[in-house]
Short mmCIF file of C-alpha atoms (C1' of nucleotides) in Angstrom, two decimals:
data_model
loop_
_atom_site.label_atom_id
_atom_site.label_comp_id
_atom_site.label_asym_id
_atom_site.label_seq_id
_atom_site.Cartn_x
_atom_site.Cartn_y
_atom_site.Cartn_z
CA MET A 1 -31.12 -18.17 -2.27
CA THR A 2 -27.49 -19.18 -2.86
CA ASN A 3 -27.28 -23.35 -2.93
CA GLU A 4 -25.16 -24.57 0.85
CA HIS A 5 -23.75 -27.47 -0.83
CA SER A 6 -21.29 -25.41 -3.06
CA VAL A 7 -20.24 -23.30 -0.05
CA PHE A 8 -19.29 -26.16 1.93
CA GLN A 9 -17.32 -27.40 -0.78
CA THR A 10 -15.45 -24.48 -0.93
CA LEU A 11 -15.05 -24.24 2.86
CA LYS A 12 -13.75 -27.89 2.47
CA ALA A 13 -11.26 -27.00 -0.42
CA ALA A 14 -10.14 -23.86 1.63
CA GLY A 15 -8.98 -26.45 4.42
CA TYR A 16 -12.03 -25.57 6.94
CA LYS A 17 -13.08 -28.13 9.05
CA LEU A 18 -17.32 -28.52 8.30
CA THR A 19 -18.35 -28.67 11.74
CA LEU A 20 -22.51 -28.44 13.20
CA GLN A 21 -21.87 -24.65 13.43
CA ARG A 22 -20.61 -24.16 10.14
CA ARG A 23 -23.02 -25.67 9.22
CA ALA A 24 -26.12 -23.84 10.46
CA THR A 25 -24.33 -20.09 10.69
CA VAL A 26 -24.27 -21.57 6.19
CA GLU A 27 -27.75 -22.63 6.02
CA ALA A 28 -29.15 -19.52 7.78
CA VAL A 29 -27.04 -16.85 5.53
CA CYS A 30 -28.19 -19.39 2.15
CA ALA A 31 -31.36 -19.23 3.54
CA ALA A 32 -31.76 -15.21 4.37
CA GLU A 33 -33.60 -13.02 2.03
CA ASN A 34 -32.32 -9.98 2.79
CA PRO A 35 -28.87 -9.34 4.40
CA MET A 36 -28.36 -9.60 8.25
CA THR A 37 -26.24 -8.28 10.84
CA PRO A 38 -24.26 -11.07 12.40
CA GLN A 39 -26.66 -10.94 15.45
CA ALA A 40 -29.68 -11.86 13.56
CA PHE A 41 -28.43 -14.78 11.89
CA HIS A 42 -27.79 -15.67 15.73
CA ALA A 43 -31.01 -15.27 16.53
CA VAL A 44 -32.24 -17.75 13.68
CA ILE A 45 -29.57 -20.06 13.83
CA SER A 46 -30.24 -20.67 18.02
CA GLN A 47 -33.65 -21.55 17.14
CA ASN A 48 -32.72 -25.07 16.49
CA HIS A 49 -28.98 -24.76 17.62
CA PRO A 50 -29.30 -23.04 21.39
CA GLU A 51 -25.90 -23.87 22.12
CA ILE A 52 -24.19 -21.94 19.17
CA GLY A 53 -22.69 -19.07 20.35
CA VAL A 54 -22.80 -15.41 18.50
CA VAL A 55 -19.01 -15.26 18.68
CA THR A 56 -18.38 -18.77 16.75
CA VAL A 57 -21.17 -16.86 13.56
CA TYR A 58 -18.95 -13.95 13.98
CA ARG A 59 -15.79 -16.54 13.33
CA THR A 60 -17.63 -18.51 10.42
CA LEU A 61 -19.09 -15.03 9.12
CA ASP A 62 -15.34 -13.75 8.46
CA ILE A 63 -14.57 -16.74 7.21
CA LEU A 64 -17.22 -16.74 4.63
CA LYS A 65 -16.45 -12.86 3.86
CA ARG A 66 -12.56 -13.76 3.37
CA LEU A 67 -13.52 -16.68 0.94
CA GLY A 68 -15.80 -14.06 -1.09
CA LEU A 69 -18.85 -15.86 -0.64
CA LEU A 70 -20.96 -12.73 1.28
CA CYS A 71 -21.68 -9.06 0.47
CA GLN A 72 -21.15 -6.98 2.98
CA PHE A 73 -23.46 -3.86 3.96
CA GLN A 74 -23.00 -0.89 5.54
CA LEU A 75 -25.16 1.68 5.74
CA ASP A 76 -24.46 4.47 8.09
CA GLY A 77 -24.09 3.72 11.24
CA THR A 78 -26.49 0.57 11.33
CA ALA A 79 -24.24 -2.62 12.07
CA GLN A 80 -22.86 -4.53 9.66
CA ARG A 81 -24.70 -7.16 7.84
CA PHE A 82 -24.01 -10.02 4.82
CA LYS A 83 -25.89 -12.22 2.53
CA ALA A 84 -24.75 -14.69 0.66
CA GLY A 85 -23.35 -13.69 -2.81
CA SER A 86 -20.12 -13.37 -4.77
CA LEU A 87 -17.61 -10.35 -3.70
CA GLU A 88 -17.87 -9.49 -7.91
CA HIS A 89 -21.10 -8.49 -7.85
CA HIS A 90 -21.36 -4.72 -5.48
CA HIS A 91 -24.29 -3.44 -6.98
CA HIS A 92 -27.99 -3.35 -4.57
CA LEU A 93 -30.79 -1.63 -4.43
CA VAL A 94 -31.88 -1.39 -1.19
CA CYS A 95 -34.69 -0.53 0.76
CA ARG A 96 -34.97 1.91 3.86
CA CYS A 97 -37.21 0.45 5.14
CA CYS A 98 -37.63 -3.26 5.30
CA GLY A 99 -33.80 -3.77 4.49
CA GLU A 100 -34.67 -5.90 1.41
CA VAL A 101 -31.92 -5.27 -1.21
CA VAL A 102 -32.43 -6.08 -5.04
CA ASP A 103 -29.44 -6.92 -7.41
CA PHE A 104 -28.92 -5.88 -9.89
CA GLY A 105 -25.85 -6.49 -12.43
CA ARG A 106 -25.19 -3.81 -14.64
CA CYS A 107 -22.75 -1.38 -13.83
CA PRO A 108 -20.91 1.71 -15.20
CA LEU A 109 -17.39 0.09 -15.97
CA GLU A 110 -16.79 2.26 -18.63
CA LEU A 111 -16.48 5.49 -15.97
CA GLU A 112 -13.86 3.43 -13.84
CA THR A 113 -11.76 3.04 -16.63
CA THR A 114 -12.13 7.12 -17.13
CA LEU A 115 -11.09 7.34 -13.29
CA GLU A 116 -8.02 5.40 -13.57
CA LYS A 117 -6.73 7.81 -16.46
CA GLU A 118 -7.68 11.02 -15.32
CA THR A 119 -6.48 10.33 -11.22
CA GLY A 120 -3.91 7.85 -11.81
CA PHE A 121 -5.80 5.63 -8.67
CA ARG A 122 -5.88 1.81 -9.77
CA ILE A 123 -9.13 1.06 -8.66
CA THR A 124 -9.71 -2.47 -7.72
CA ASP A 125 -13.52 -2.40 -6.02
CA HIS A 126 -16.36 -0.40 -6.90
CA ARG A 127 -19.33 -0.20 -4.57
CA LEU A 128 -23.10 1.05 -5.91
CA GLU A 129 -25.94 1.24 -3.82
CA PHE A 130 -29.20 2.58 -4.29
CA ALA A 131 -31.17 3.18 -1.18
CA GLY A 132 -35.31 4.30 -1.35
CA VAL A 133 -38.58 2.48 -0.44
CA CYS A 134 -39.49 -1.14 -2.33
CA ARG A 135 -42.93 -1.13 -4.03
CA ALA A 136 -44.31 -3.36 -0.90
CA CYS A 137 -42.66 -0.54 1.67
CA GLN A 138 -44.50 2.87 -0.23
CA GLY A 139 -47.13 4.27 2.19
CA LYS A 140 -45.52 2.52 5.31
CA GLU A 141 -42.37 4.54 6.04
CA ASN A 142 -40.63 5.74 9.02
CA GLN A 143 -40.28 2.48 10.87
CA GLY A 144 -37.09 1.44 8.66
CA PRO A 145 -33.76 0.75 10.45
CA GLN A 146 -31.42 1.99 7.47
CA SER A 147 -30.99 4.87 5.83
CA PHE A 148 -27.74 6.60 3.98
CA SER A 149 -28.02 9.47 6.11
CA GLY A 150 -30.52 12.00 6.52
CA ASN A 151 -32.82 13.98 8.76
CA THR A 152 -34.52 17.31 9.31
CA GLY A 153 -31.72 19.39 10.82
CA GLU A 154 -33.07 21.05 13.19
CA PRO A 155 -32.20 21.59 16.78
CA GLU A 156 -34.63 20.01 19.00
CA MET B 1 -10.82 22.49 2.21
CA THR B 2 -14.65 24.11 3.20
CA ASN B 3 -14.64 27.20 3.85
CA GLU B 4 -16.24 27.26 7.96
CA HIS B 5 -17.99 30.45 7.56
CA SER B 6 -20.90 29.20 5.44
CA VAL B 7 -20.82 26.34 7.35
CA PHE B 8 -21.25 28.95 10.67
CA GLN B 9 -23.92 30.83 9.28
CA THR B 10 -25.58 27.32 8.22
CA LEU B 11 -25.25 26.85 11.98
CA LYS B 12 -26.43 30.00 13.09
CA ALA B 13 -29.39 30.11 10.79
CA ALA B 14 -30.25 26.33 12.35
CA GLY B 15 -30.78 28.16 15.89
CA TYR B 16 -27.37 26.34 16.84
CA LYS B 17 -25.17 28.63 19.38
CA LEU B 18 -21.93 29.37 17.92
CA THR B 19 -20.03 28.02 20.60
CA LEU B 20 -16.14 27.64 21.03
CA GLN B 21 -16.43 24.02 20.60
CA ARG B 22 -18.04 23.60 17.85
CA ARG B 23 -16.48 26.48 15.93
CA ALA B 24 -13.24 24.30 16.79
CA THR B 25 -14.81 21.38 15.51
CA VAL B 26 -16.09 22.73 11.98
CA GLU B 27 -12.54 24.31 11.65
CA ALA B 28 -11.09 21.06 11.98
CA VAL B 29 -13.11 19.57 9.28
CA CYS B 30 -13.00 21.80 7.03
CA ALA B 31 -9.03 21.98 7.15
CA ALA B 32 -9.05 17.90 6.86
CA GLU B 33 -8.41 16.84 3.24
CA ASN B 34 -9.35 13.08 4.37
CA PRO B 35 -12.32 11.68 5.96
CA MET B 36 -11.43 11.13 9.52
CA THR B 37 -13.29 9.45 12.51
CA PRO B 38 -15.12 11.72 15.08
CA GLN B 39 -12.43 10.57 17.44
CA ALA B 40 -9.52 11.40 14.80
CA PHE B 41 -10.97 14.88 14.63
CA HIS B 42 -10.82 14.83 18.25
CA ALA B 43 -7.27 14.39 18.59
CA VAL B 44 -6.73 17.29 16.16
CA ILE B 45 -9.31 19.79 18.07
CA SER B 46 -7.19 18.44 21.14
CA GLN B 47 -4.27 20.14 20.36
CA ASN B 48 -5.33 23.15 20.41
CA HIS B 49 -8.14 22.83 22.70
CA PRO B 50 -7.55 20.12 25.23
CA GLU B 51 -10.92 21.20 26.93
CA ILE B 52 -13.14 19.96 24.11
CA GLY B 53 -14.67 16.59 24.72
CA VAL B 54 -14.57 13.44 22.39
CA VAL B 55 -18.61 14.02 23.38
CA THR B 56 -19.23 17.70 22.01
CA VAL B 57 -17.43 16.66 18.62
CA TYR B 58 -20.28 13.52 18.60
CA ARG B 59 -22.25 16.35 19.15
CA THR B 60 -21.24 18.65 16.90
CA LEU B 61 -20.58 16.20 13.88
CA ASP B 62 -24.15 14.80 14.07
CA ILE B 63 -25.51 18.30 13.55
CA LEU B 64 -23.50 19.21 11.28
CA LYS B 65 -24.56 16.03 8.99
CA ARG B 66 -27.46 16.75 9.90
CA LEU B 67 -27.60 20.05 8.16
CA GLY B 68 -26.37 17.78 5.33
CA LEU B 69 -22.54 19.53 5.76
CA LEU B 70 -20.98 16.57 5.71
CA CYS B 71 -20.24 12.60 3.23
CA GLN B 72 -20.25 9.95 5.32
CA PHE B 73 -18.09 7.08 4.85
CA GLN B 74 -18.03 3.77 6.45
CA LEU B 75 -16.68 0.86 4.76
CA ASP B 76 -16.65 -2.69 6.17
CA GLY B 77 -15.94 -2.41 9.60
CA THR B 78 -13.58 0.43 10.79
CA ALA B 79 -15.40 3.87 12.40
CA GLN B 80 -17.41 6.31 10.74
CA ARG B 81 -15.21 9.16 8.61
CA PHE B 82 -16.61 12.49 7.62
CA LYS B 83 -15.48 15.00 5.84
CA ALA B 84 -16.43 18.22 5.05
CA GLY B 85 -18.55 18.75 1.77
CA SER B 86 -22.62 18.14 0.81
CA LEU B 87 -24.50 15.31 0.94
CA GLU B 88 -26.16 15.50 -2.72
CA HIS B 89 -22.10 14.50 -3.78
CA HIS B 90 -21.80 11.22 -2.97
CA HIS B 91 -19.04 10.19 -5.01
CA HIS B 92 -15.79 9.08 -3.87
CA LEU B 93 -12.78 7.71 -4.88
CA VAL B 94 -11.08 6.48 -1.56
CA CYS B 95 -7.57 4.95 -1.61
CA ARG B 96 -7.23 1.90 0.27
CA CYS B 97 -3.82 2.85 1.52
CA CYS B 98 -3.65 6.02 2.91
CA GLY B 99 -7.03 7.16 2.92
CA GLU B 100 -7.39 10.16 0.34
CA VAL B 101 -10.69 10.52 -1.06
CA VAL B 102 -11.13 11.98 -4.48
CA ASP B 103 -14.46 12.99 -5.65
CA PHE B 104 -16.19 12.99 -8.94
CA GLY B 105 -19.12 14.98 -10.45
CA ARG B 106 -20.49 12.61 -13.02
CA CYS B 107 -22.68 9.99 -12.02
CA PRO B 108 -25.31 7.61 -13.87
CA LEU B 109 -28.70 8.78 -12.91
CA GLU B 110 -29.98 7.19 -16.10
CA LEU B 111 -29.31 4.32 -14.33
CA GLU B 112 -31.45 5.34 -11.57
CA THR B 113 -34.50 5.70 -13.61
CA THR B 114 -34.42 2.86 -15.58
CA LEU B 115 -34.14 1.03 -11.86
CA GLU B 116 -36.94 2.22 -10.76
CA LYS B 117 -39.40 1.52 -13.64
CA GLU B 118 -37.87 -1.85 -13.23
CA THR B 119 -38.11 -2.58 -9.40
CA GLY B 120 -40.75 -0.46 -8.65
CA PHE B 121 -38.72 0.79 -5.84
CA ARG B 122 -39.11 4.71 -5.27
CA ILE B 123 -34.84 5.48 -4.93
CA THR B 124 -33.89 8.73 -2.70
CA ASP B 125 -30.67 7.85 -2.67
CA HIS B 126 -27.44 6.49 -4.10
CA ARG B 127 -23.94 5.91 -3.42
CA LEU B 128 -20.86 5.43 -6.29
CA GLU B 129 -17.66 4.65 -4.42
CA PHE B 130 -14.53 3.47 -6.01
CA ALA B 131 -11.96 1.91 -3.71
CA GLY B 132 -7.72 1.44 -5.16
CA VAL B 133 -4.68 2.53 -4.29
CA CYS B 134 -3.81 6.12 -5.61
CA ARG B 135 -0.62 6.66 -7.10
CA ALA B 136 1.08 8.04 -4.01
CA CYS B 137 0.75 4.65 -2.89
CA GLN B 138 1.06 2.41 -5.39
CA GLY B 139 4.00 0.41 -4.67
CA LYS B 140 3.40 0.87 -0.86
CA GLU B 141 0.60 -1.30 -0.09
CA ASN B 142 -0.27 -3.18 2.24
CA GLN B 143 -0.34 -1.10 5.24
CA GLY B 144 -3.85 0.61 4.68
CA PRO B 145 -6.54 1.35 6.83
CA GLN B 146 -9.27 0.55 5.21
CA SER B 147 -10.93 -1.84 2.53
CA PHE B 148 -14.25 -2.15 1.42
CA SER B 149 -13.41 -6.58 2.49
CA GLY B 150 -11.20 -8.42 0.68
CA ASN B 151 -8.43 -11.41 2.22
CA THR B 152 -6.81 -14.20 1.55
CA GLY B 153 -9.43 -16.55 1.93
CA GLU B 154 -6.96 -19.11 3.80
CA PRO B 155 -7.03 -20.83 7.10
CA GLU B 156 -4.67 -19.44 9.57
"C1'" DT C 1 -3.78 -37.90 17.97
"C1'" DT C 2 -3.74 -33.42 16.92
"C1'" DA C 3 -4.80 -28.92 15.06
"C1'" DA C 4 -8.78 -26.80 14.93
"C1'" DA C 5 -13.14 -25.38 16.56
"C1'" DT C 6 -15.76 -23.89 20.83
"C1'" DG C 7 -18.00 -21.19 24.06
"C1'" DC C 8 -17.30 -18.47 27.58
"C1'" DA C 9 -15.90 -14.63 29.64
"C1'" DA C 10 -13.99 -10.55 29.64
"C1'" DA C 11 -11.77 -7.29 27.48
"C1'" DC C 12 -12.40 -3.12 23.68
"C1'" DC C 13 -14.14 0.21 20.90
"C1'" DA C 14 -16.75 2.69 19.03
"C1'" DT C 15 -20.65 5.78 19.98
"C1'" DT C 16 -24.52 7.49 23.03
"C1'" DT C 17 -26.98 8.81 27.42
"C1'" DG C 18 -27.75 10.75 32.13
"C1'" DC C 19 -27.02 14.76 34.40
"C1'" DA C 20 -25.40 18.54 37.08
"C1'" DT C 21 -22.61 22.62 35.58
"C1'" DT C 22 -21.76 25.80 32.43
"C1'" DC C 23 -22.60 29.76 28.94
"C1'" DC C 24 -24.18 31.85 24.76
"C1'" DT C 25 -27.91 35.59 23.58
"C1'" DA D 1 -32.87 34.69 33.18
"C1'" DG D 2 -33.19 30.27 30.59
"C1'" DG D 3 -32.84 27.52 27.89
"C1'" DA D 4 -28.97 25.64 25.44
"C1'" DA D 5 -24.56 23.01 25.17
"C1'" DT D 6 -20.84 21.11 28.30
"C1'" DG D 7 -18.14 17.62 30.26
"C1'" DC D 8 -17.76 13.60 32.95
"C1'" DA D 9 -18.66 8.98 33.84
"C1'" DA D 10 -21.62 5.38 33.18
"C1'" DA D 11 -23.90 2.96 29.89
"C1'" DT D 12 -25.04 0.64 25.74
"C1'" DG D 13 -24.12 -1.98 21.37
"C1'" DG D 14 -21.15 -4.74 18.48
"C1'" DT D 15 -17.21 -7.29 18.00
"C1'" DT D 16 -12.41 -9.57 19.39
"C1'" DT D 17 -9.45 -12.05 22.15
"C1'" DG D 18 -7.56 -15.27 25.83
"C1'" DC D 19 -8.27 -19.50 27.22
"C1'" DA D 20 -9.56 -24.19 28.51
"C1'" DT D 21 -12.64 -27.74 27.03
"C1'" DT D 22 -14.53 -30.23 22.47
"C1'" DT D 23 -14.31 -32.28 18.09
"C1'" DA D 24 -13.55 -33.06 13.65
"C1'" DA D 25 -10.28 -35.70 10.01
#
DNA sequence: TTAAATGCAAACCATTTGCATTCCT
DNA sequence: AGGAATGCAAATGGTTTGCATTTAA
């Protein structure tokens, strides 16, 4: 749970107006434990503010994203999901079952340097994600919302 | 460039019929250097086989994916892209500018084990992707098709 | 006051599905 | 022959855009 106020300030500082709908969206984003889709945020927001439209939520999320205040997730095929948090922190453990996301700080940056040398790429970004089943979900699999890909491969 | 014949055999072995359209799709996939969208594959295929519909390409790609013959990419927001190759090999360097993908084999698996211990997750999958600008594209940035996310953050 | 922000409806784009027709084996 | 595969058109679902109206600063 990120603190809303710093987000408000960043928004303000960047020249954005602090409207009711933006406040509501920021609140929802900061309150969310797991990454959620824009639609899902809208659903939450609608509970208190039925007047706010999805479009505005999309637009606000887009702003937050541009400001680097959101982590963006997109596992295969599924709609994009957002979670409050800095872009610099790209390392996550995603539960295939409930969508829970655990962050972890360590990352193999030396590899990055090595790769730059070997490939000539100028590396600007990376993403390291582990997917699996979190402790709570172990045993109750098979209803999960997302997967990295993976299926039987048999003709049906 | 993966060899088509092994793919044909896998398809056959799995009980799928080897139709013209599947051959054409497999050919296109194997010939592609970089990951491409289903639509892009269809465009290529259409050059020689205008009768083949996008839907069939989608369906074939889906089969190949299920059989673990494709790597799937999805950078923020963009349409999914596929490239021939095994699923077990999830490590890529993606150029934001031209979409070139370089594979690399090493991956920090020890981290996986550590994380399992610390978090209680049962980890089944991971993805490690670096993004940047490849040697060829350095200097001609700013037209690129994909990005991990990242923009100015200024109101326009 | 006034540019920025909103909401609605419509547009878009990628992907999926229903169904009648065609095709491998 | 007969189930599998195709193609079309239509449905879907997420996301974006145009535009007239409202609002924060």
